XYZ file of C-alpha atoms in Angstrom:
539
model
C 108.618 61.344 45.566
C 109.472 60.353 49.143
C 112.367 62.831 49.056
C 110.004 65.599 47.965
C 107.636 64.715 50.821
C 110.504 64.802 53.377
C 111.776 68.153 52.068
C 108.250 69.575 52.165
C 107.761 68.311 55.727
C 111.072 69.829 56.838
C 110.167 73.142 55.201
C 106.764 73.113 56.898
C 108.308 72.335 60.326
C 110.889 75.099 59.870
C 108.223 77.598 58.881
C 106.067 76.677 61.881
C 109.094 76.972 64.192
C 109.950 80.402 62.758
C 106.368 81.520 63.170
C 106.334 80.264 66.748
C 109.591 82.089 67.452
C 108.042 85.300 66.138
C 104.978 84.644 68.295
C 107.235 84.279 71.329
C 109.057 87.530 70.553
C 105.740 89.349 70.168
C 104.601 88.009 73.540
C 107.880 89.189 75.039
C 107.394 92.716 73.643
C 103.922 92.653 75.186
C 105.528 91.782 78.550
C 103.612 88.493 78.703
C 106.562 86.694 80.210
C 104.835 83.478 81.214
C 103.265 82.948 77.777
C 106.490 83.969 76.050
C 108.448 81.471 78.130
C 106.026 78.644 77.373
C 106.213 79.452 73.652
C 110.021 79.701 73.578
C 110.408 76.494 75.563
C 108.357 74.689 72.889
C 110.593 76.171 70.183
C 113.754 75.060 71.994
C 112.279 71.613 72.648
C 111.616 71.261 68.898
C 115.056 72.614 67.942
C 117.375 72.245 70.975
C 120.496 73.364 69.087
C 118.952 76.382 67.364
C 121.024 79.359 68.652
C 118.291 81.908 67.933
C 115.694 79.897 69.879
C 118.097 79.445 72.812
C 118.963 83.163 72.734
C 115.323 84.266 72.886
C 114.415 81.823 75.638
C 117.266 83.363 77.634
C 115.931 86.863 76.832
C 112.527 85.935 78.232
C 114.196 85.052 81.531
C 116.312 88.220 81.517
C 113.273 90.439 81.009
C 111.334 88.511 83.652
C 114.137 89.505 86.077
C 115.468 85.949 86.364
C 119.063 86.131 85.077
C 119.998 82.903 86.870
C 117.424 80.975 84.803
C 118.686 82.728 81.662
C 122.233 81.585 82.431
C 121.048 77.992 82.946
C 119.387 78.070 79.514
C 122.582 79.396 77.938
C 124.874 76.973 79.742
C 122.834 74.030 78.453
C 122.388 75.526 74.971
C 126.110 76.236 74.520
C 127.170 72.634 74.988
C 128.934 71.191 71.952
C 129.127 73.143 68.695
C 127.229 76.147 70.079
C 130.005 76.905 72.560
C 131.472 79.570 70.289
C 128.266 80.809 68.709
C 128.516 84.647 68.620
C 124.852 85.258 69.500
C 125.030 82.974 72.528
C 128.368 84.475 73.584
C 126.629 87.872 73.685
C 123.792 86.442 75.788
C 126.300 84.878 78.197
C 127.975 88.296 78.430
C 124.551 89.688 79.323
C 124.301 87.120 82.140
C 127.723 88.215 83.374
C 126.599 91.851 83.371
C 123.686 90.816 85.583
C 126.297 89.289 87.914
C 128.320 92.553 87.839
C 131.182 90.821 85.980
C 131.660 93.778 83.675
C 135.090 92.881 82.305
C 134.108 89.281 81.540
C 131.003 90.518 79.753
C 132.965 92.997 77.648
C 135.353 90.242 76.621
C 132.426 88.064 75.482
C 131.027 90.936 73.417
C 134.333 91.670 71.720
C 134.875 87.976 70.973
C 131.432 87.790 69.365
C 132.203 90.861 67.252
C 135.513 89.350 66.180
C 133.950 86.012 65.234
C 131.294 87.777 63.149
C 133.906 90.178 61.695
C 131.800 93.199 62.780
C 129.463 92.497 59.861
C 126.519 90.830 61.582
C 123.872 93.389 62.588
C 122.114 90.821 64.766
C 125.216 90.410 66.942
C 125.657 94.164 67.335
C 121.954 94.595 68.158
C 122.185 91.814 70.746
C 125.154 93.605 72.358
C 123.135 96.814 72.517
C 120.252 94.973 74.180
C 122.584 93.181 76.599
C 123.949 96.495 77.875
C 120.496 97.499 79.059
C 121.214 95.344 82.110
C 121.996 97.270 85.290
C 125.723 97.879 85.259
C 125.871 97.745 81.477
C 127.939 100.220 79.485
C 125.121 102.267 77.987
C 127.355 104.373 75.731
C 129.086 101.221 74.445
C 125.707 99.676 73.689
C 124.625 102.768 71.731
C 127.911 102.709 69.802
C 127.351 99.094 68.678
C 123.723 99.741 67.748
C 124.744 102.720 65.620
C 127.309 100.514 63.909
C 124.597 97.947 63.178
C 122.459 100.593 61.447
C 125.301 101.321 58.979
C 125.609 97.725 57.742
C 124.324 96.653 54.374
C 120.723 95.366 54.352
C 120.093 96.554 57.924
C 116.331 96.739 58.468
C 115.561 95.953 62.139
C 113.547 98.705 63.926
C 114.321 97.079 67.303
C 117.892 98.366 67.047
C 116.505 101.893 67.396
C 114.133 100.793 70.167
C 117.040 99.397 72.212
C 119.031 102.532 71.404
C 116.200 104.648 72.786
C 116.103 102.499 75.917
C 119.843 103.054 76.405
C 119.424 106.813 76.017
C 116.738 106.662 78.703
C 119.232 104.886 80.948
C 121.513 107.882 80.358
C 118.610 110.225 81.285
C 118.644 111.619 77.738
C 114.960 111.934 76.863
C 115.664 113.755 73.603
C 118.019 111.040 72.385
C 115.484 108.397 73.411
C 112.572 109.972 71.511
C 114.744 110.535 68.436
C 115.750 106.859 68.435
C 112.176 105.635 68.841
C 111.129 107.899 65.970
C 113.844 106.317 63.829
C 112.305 102.943 64.673
C 109.001 104.248 63.306
C 110.725 105.228 60.069
C 111.626 101.556 59.671
C 108.213 100.322 60.835
C 105.492 103.013 60.978
C 103.197 100.572 62.824
C 105.651 99.686 65.589
C 103.423 99.646 68.677
C 106.420 99.303 70.982
C 108.123 102.422 69.555
C 104.967 104.536 69.925
C 104.432 103.178 73.439
C 107.963 104.062 74.463
C 107.680 107.602 73.099
C 104.482 107.922 75.130
C 106.317 106.695 78.229
C 109.008 109.384 77.843
C 106.394 112.141 77.688
C 104.407 110.526 80.499
C 107.334 111.152 82.874
C 107.152 114.879 82.084
C 103.786 115.357 83.753
C 100.197 115.897 82.734
C 101.021 119.009 80.706
C 102.283 116.581 78.028
C 99.122 114.468 78.110
C 98.128 115.236 74.509
C 101.390 113.727 73.302
C 101.577 110.670 75.546
C 97.889 109.824 75.230
C 98.181 110.183 71.458
C 101.162 107.835 71.321
C 99.640 105.237 73.652
C 96.373 105.221 71.739
C 98.365 105.063 68.503
C 100.160 101.957 69.756
C 96.814 100.276 70.454
C 95.456 101.318 67.066
C 98.420 99.548 65.440
C 98.172 96.515 67.736
C 94.979 96.199 69.821
C 96.604 93.328 71.786
C 99.624 95.371 72.924
C 99.261 94.989 76.686
C 101.810 97.601 77.939
C 99.947 100.484 76.250
C 96.587 99.194 77.474
C 98.010 99.010 80.990
C 99.392 102.574 80.918
C 96.040 103.943 79.778
C 94.277 101.995 82.523
C 96.688 103.464 85.076
C 96.337 106.991 83.652
C 92.546 106.952 83.974
C 92.581 105.113 87.321
C 92.136 108.314 89.369
C 90.536 110.342 86.590
C 87.738 108.303 85.044
C 86.829 104.942 86.585
C 84.654 103.987 83.611
C 87.515 104.457 81.140
C 89.950 102.811 83.557
C 87.688 99.748 83.808
C 87.324 99.584 80.031
C 91.091 99.667 79.477
C 91.628 97.170 82.287
C 89.209 94.684 80.728
C 91.060 94.979 77.400
C 94.364 94.606 79.217
C 93.095 91.554 81.126
C 92.183 89.856 77.836
C 95.740 90.374 76.559
C 97.756 89.779 79.738
C 98.877 86.652 81.562
C 96.705 85.572 84.470
C 98.296 85.594 87.908
C 98.696 87.509 91.171
C 99.678 90.748 89.431
C 96.493 90.753 87.374
C 94.430 89.845 90.450
C 95.900 92.859 92.260
C 94.924 95.200 89.429
C 91.369 93.874 89.431
C 91.079 94.361 93.191
C 92.447 97.898 92.897
C 89.550 98.912 90.661
C 87.398 98.809 93.814
C 89.612 101.598 95.136
C 89.203 103.597 91.925
C 85.431 103.270 92.292
C 85.628 104.635 95.848
C 84.649 101.339 97.499
C 87.543 101.291 99.971
C 86.090 98.675 102.307
C 85.576 96.264 99.422
C 89.112 96.961 98.194
C 90.396 95.907 101.630
C 88.161 92.810 101.638
C 89.335 91.703 98.175
C 92.972 92.314 99.153
C 92.554 90.207 102.284
C 90.958 87.392 100.286
C 93.820 87.357 97.767
C 96.486 87.510 100.479
C 94.862 84.574 102.244
C 94.406 82.509 99.083
C 97.790 83.219 97.483
C 100.029 83.496 100.532
C 103.644 84.273 99.666
C 102.797 84.270 95.953
C 100.411 87.217 96.394
C 101.351 90.528 94.828
C 103.039 92.778 97.415
C 101.040 95.723 96.072
C 97.978 94.346 97.851
C 99.493 95.709 101.073
C 99.754 99.116 99.431
C 96.168 98.849 98.245
C 95.058 98.169 101.813
C 97.194 101.060 103.078
C 95.730 103.522 100.573
C 92.214 102.320 101.370
C 92.770 102.840 105.100
C 94.218 106.275 104.293
C 90.927 107.165 102.574
C 89.062 105.820 105.611
C 91.169 108.122 107.850
C 92.802 105.241 109.714
C 96.408 106.491 109.686
C 97.716 103.791 112.024
C 96.667 100.963 109.687
C 97.602 102.943 106.581
C 101.157 103.449 107.823
C 101.437 99.878 109.112
C 100.463 98.317 105.768
C 102.674 100.727 103.833
C 105.642 99.708 105.944
C 104.832 96.044 105.223
C 104.646 96.924 101.529
C 108.069 98.595 101.665
C 109.511 95.383 103.113
C 107.956 93.071 100.516
C 107.833 95.159 97.332
C 110.222 94.800 94.430
C 112.055 97.914 93.261
C 109.815 98.357 90.213
C 106.670 98.296 92.401
C 107.742 101.305 94.470
C 106.768 104.780 93.331
C 107.659 108.127 94.967
C 104.078 108.832 96.000
C 104.140 105.755 98.278
C 106.691 107.472 100.519
C 104.697 110.696 100.433
C 101.534 108.921 101.636
C 103.610 107.260 104.373
C 104.944 110.684 105.418
C 101.461 112.189 105.568
C 100.073 109.344 107.672
C 103.091 109.377 109.971
C 102.471 113.114 110.378
C 98.790 112.588 111.177
C 99.814 110.133 113.892
C 102.249 112.734 115.251
C 105.061 110.246 114.793
C 108.690 111.049 115.387
C 109.461 114.040 113.083
C 112.595 112.186 111.928
C 110.404 109.429 110.453
C 108.225 111.977 108.650
C 111.366 113.713 107.450
C 112.788 110.440 106.160
C 109.699 109.528 104.152
C 109.505 112.961 102.531
C 113.185 112.680 101.591
C 112.671 109.214 100.109
C 109.797 110.551 97.991
C 112.038 113.309 96.638
C 114.974 110.995 95.944
C 112.756 108.458 94.183
C 111.133 110.975 91.818
C 112.738 112.205 88.621
C 110.324 115.069 87.839
C 111.536 118.365 89.301
C 107.971 119.649 89.806
C 107.133 116.593 91.902
C 110.307 116.974 93.967
C 109.414 120.607 94.661
C 105.852 119.661 95.569
C 107.043 117.071 98.109
C 109.525 119.524 99.651
C 106.878 122.243 99.978
C 104.428 119.814 101.531
C 107.093 118.761 104.014
C 107.656 122.419 104.910
C 103.910 122.945 105.356
C 103.693 119.930 107.645
C 106.506 121.141 109.895
C 105.009 124.648 109.919
C 101.765 123.236 111.238
C 103.771 121.344 113.842
C 105.392 124.690 114.829
C 108.787 123.133 114.078
C 110.352 126.218 112.534
C 113.818 124.694 112.278
C 112.488 121.859 110.118
C 110.206 124.047 108.015
C 113.176 126.342 107.345
C 115.278 123.349 106.349
C 112.649 122.127 103.864
C 112.078 125.565 102.348
C 115.838 125.816 101.870
C 115.642 122.393 100.186
C 113.122 123.868 97.742
C 115.780 126.365 96.667
C 118.340 123.598 96.226
C 115.965 121.567 94.065
C 114.691 124.398 91.897
C 117.003 125.532 89.064
C 114.714 128.532 88.466
C 114.437 130.144 91.878
C 111.348 132.323 92.248
C 111.139 135.390 94.468
C 108.353 133.738 96.485
C 110.511 130.668 97.210
C 113.470 132.879 98.142
C 111.381 135.029 100.446
C 109.709 132.059 102.145
C 113.004 130.262 102.759
C 114.789 133.399 103.936
C 112.022 134.502 106.281
C 111.573 131.007 107.760
C 115.318 130.820 108.445
C 115.101 134.246 110.089
C 112.294 132.984 112.334
C 114.322 129.864 113.109
C 117.248 131.979 114.290
C 119.413 131.001 111.306
C 120.394 134.607 110.652
C 123.514 133.971 108.583
C 121.607 131.557 106.352
C 118.712 134.030 106.100
C 121.143 136.744 105.007
C 122.703 134.464 102.370
C 119.251 133.666 100.935
C 118.185 137.316 100.910
C 121.517 138.183 99.297
C 120.458 135.974 96.372
C 117.068 137.732 96.431
C 118.576 141.232 96.240
C 121.029 140.090 93.541
C 118.195 138.735 91.402
C 115.728 141.508 92.230
C 117.875 144.538 93.162
C 115.082 147.104 92.763
C 112.823 145.414 95.345
C 112.879 146.190 99.055
C 112.585 142.700 100.556
C 116.095 141.384 99.965
C 117.780 144.493 101.376
C 115.362 144.810 104.287
C 115.690 141.231 105.520
C 119.443 141.119 104.989
C 119.594 144.262 107.139
C 117.371 142.657 109.779
C 119.377 139.418 109.780
C 122.738 141.155 110.034
C 121.466 143.494 112.734
C 121.044 140.411 114.936
C 124.420 138.971 113.949
C 126.068 142.316 114.778
C 123.974 142.950 117.869
C 126.312 145.661 119.274
C 126.378 147.520 115.935
C 130.149 147.862 116.319
C 130.928 146.149 113.007
C 128.259 148.044 111.057
C 127.354 144.880 109.131
C 123.726 145.859 108.619
C 124.321 149.477 107.572
C 124.791 149.048 103.769
C 121.577 147.030 103.397
C 119.693 149.340 105.745
C 120.690 152.398 103.710
C 119.952 150.661 100.394
C 116.545 149.575 101.647
C 115.719 153.182 102.659
C 116.806 154.536 99.273
C 114.318 152.198 97.540
C 111.511 152.275 100.108
C 111.305 156.076 100.297
C 109.751 156.047 96.820
C 106.527 154.885 98.535
C 106.649 155.951 102.177
C 103.010 155.116 102.838
C 103.379 151.515 101.659
C 106.688 150.973 103.467
C 105.853 152.985 106.594
C 106.462 150.322 109.267
C 109.684 148.965 107.742
C 111.014 152.514 107.180
C 110.397 153.307 110.870
C 112.479 150.230 111.808
C 115.289 151.225 109.427
C 115.324 154.918 110.474
C 115.358 153.861 114.108
C 118.300 151.513 113.530
C 120.339 154.217 111.776
C 119.475 156.699 114.519
C 120.837 154.286 117.125
C 123.948 153.511 115.077
C 124.853 157.147 114.330
C 124.177 158.254 117.931
C 125.891 155.412 119.797
C 128.640 154.255 117.429
C 129.362 157.297 115.249
C 128.548 159.851 117.994
C 126.891 162.037 115.345
C 123.904 163.367 117.297
C 122.731 165.712 114.570
C 122.548 162.926 111.988
C 120.846 160.649 114.517
C 118.277 163.404 115.206
C 117.610 163.712 111.460
C 116.687 160.045 111.242
C 114.254 160.497 114.120
C 112.766 163.438 112.248
C 112.160 161.118 109.308
C 110.196 158.784 111.579
C 108.094 161.659 112.904
C 107.466 162.831 109.347
C 105.691 159.578 108.424
C 104.359 158.839 111.930
C 103.692 162.177 113.700
C 102.400 160.462 116.869
C 105.403 158.188 117.379
C 106.156 159.020 121.012
C 109.430 157.083 121.169
C 110.846 159.007 118.211
C 109.640 162.342 119.621
C 111.103 161.624 123.065
C 114.510 160.530 121.707
C 114.640 163.375 119.206
C 114.031 165.861 122.060
C 116.815 164.275 124.147
C 119.256 164.597 121.254
C 118.169 168.191 120.553
C 118.807 169.165 124.187
C 122.212 167.502 124.081
C 123.057 169.424 120.937
C 121.844 172.736 122.431
C 123.750 172.317 125.699
C 127.083 174.222 125.987
C 130.115 171.946 125.597
C 131.550 170.639 128.868
C 134.898 172.048 129.963
């Protein structure tokens, strides 16, 4: 009877430990790192030699961006019999990836595979997850995850979630979504899979809002406590609907760990409500109370609030403090754009404005956003009457845009022409006339650009484009009157002075007079040529 009681007690303890481990993993998926760590530490304390518990405590530290703490957990947990445990070998390889020891990590992974004879899906899944670390071999991770899915009795949807994450690392959105959808085939109520699909579509801009909002709301419907989806919806509505944003924030707050990050979000709601002075006051209070532990984003919140209050000096100052203190995941491209705008308002050194616009472009992955930043930079330098810089940024628009429009080509070409970059203007208008050969603009501005390059006309560089322009423009002489006068005049000068063909030159002047009968310059020069033609040849 005592034996039965002991066995029952052991079974009960094991079941509680397993449940607690699952609780910890759920907290980790919800990005509640502090709660997950506390839970996993209790599991490890109850079962200090349990490899799975040690592994997941290490994972909490990895995902909380503390690989050194993860390695300490593993070093202690691998003492004794666990030293060759395949799961812990994989986790130690993950720690080595975080230290940029790629070859050592790969050796750990292969040893773990060998020890498990390539038949343990959990080991292969752990290798896939480990390679999500910066510097990991993303393709190798995908390969091992795919192998795991072929093993008998495989049934873990997280393998497909990690696979999707690896595809995202490879900038393969299609592969990522397909993998997350495979996770949903295994578990149709996987909140994390729906959330991650939503995140992929979220990066593609607001035109995909029906999809990403549907997926994020679907994640919450499956798990109302899933904090990452609640947070994304709060952020989405932050500038769109303060009532909805506040509602989602309150739900997020209930299901998130307390701390400086949460305090920052609560203070930022004052900004969303348009109470910029109160947003600054709350930020100051938190910075004073929390000191170095305060969330660096409070400096950004102050900067944005001062931007709304039209105090560019303070806005730029606090943004620059934010750039110094922020972690990489706290920086977004728009931060650099706001810095550029405020630097511009202060009439700062154009190089500083230039630099912030460039940082915004480099930090963004959406092509439409990159183009928007480049065009705004061009507009700023136009207003500053810095034609060289505005030409440079409009040329950048062409470099960024895989589908070059005629408007972008014209703007860049014309701005380069104004900036005195005639060769570059010609090259841009050459693309224009290649893409739109039946239109006048490419030929006309190539002719104008080359006429400056070949200022003596001796090389005749501008003649082919000038003649082609005329052949197209003459179809509507009224519409193209002024540009035709310029082109006829140029050909008159070229044929008279370079070709010495006075009759042909006179005919071009006649063409000007035909569309502009009161053009005194054309009449005067035509008469001079006619007299020269009528005069007897000199002996």
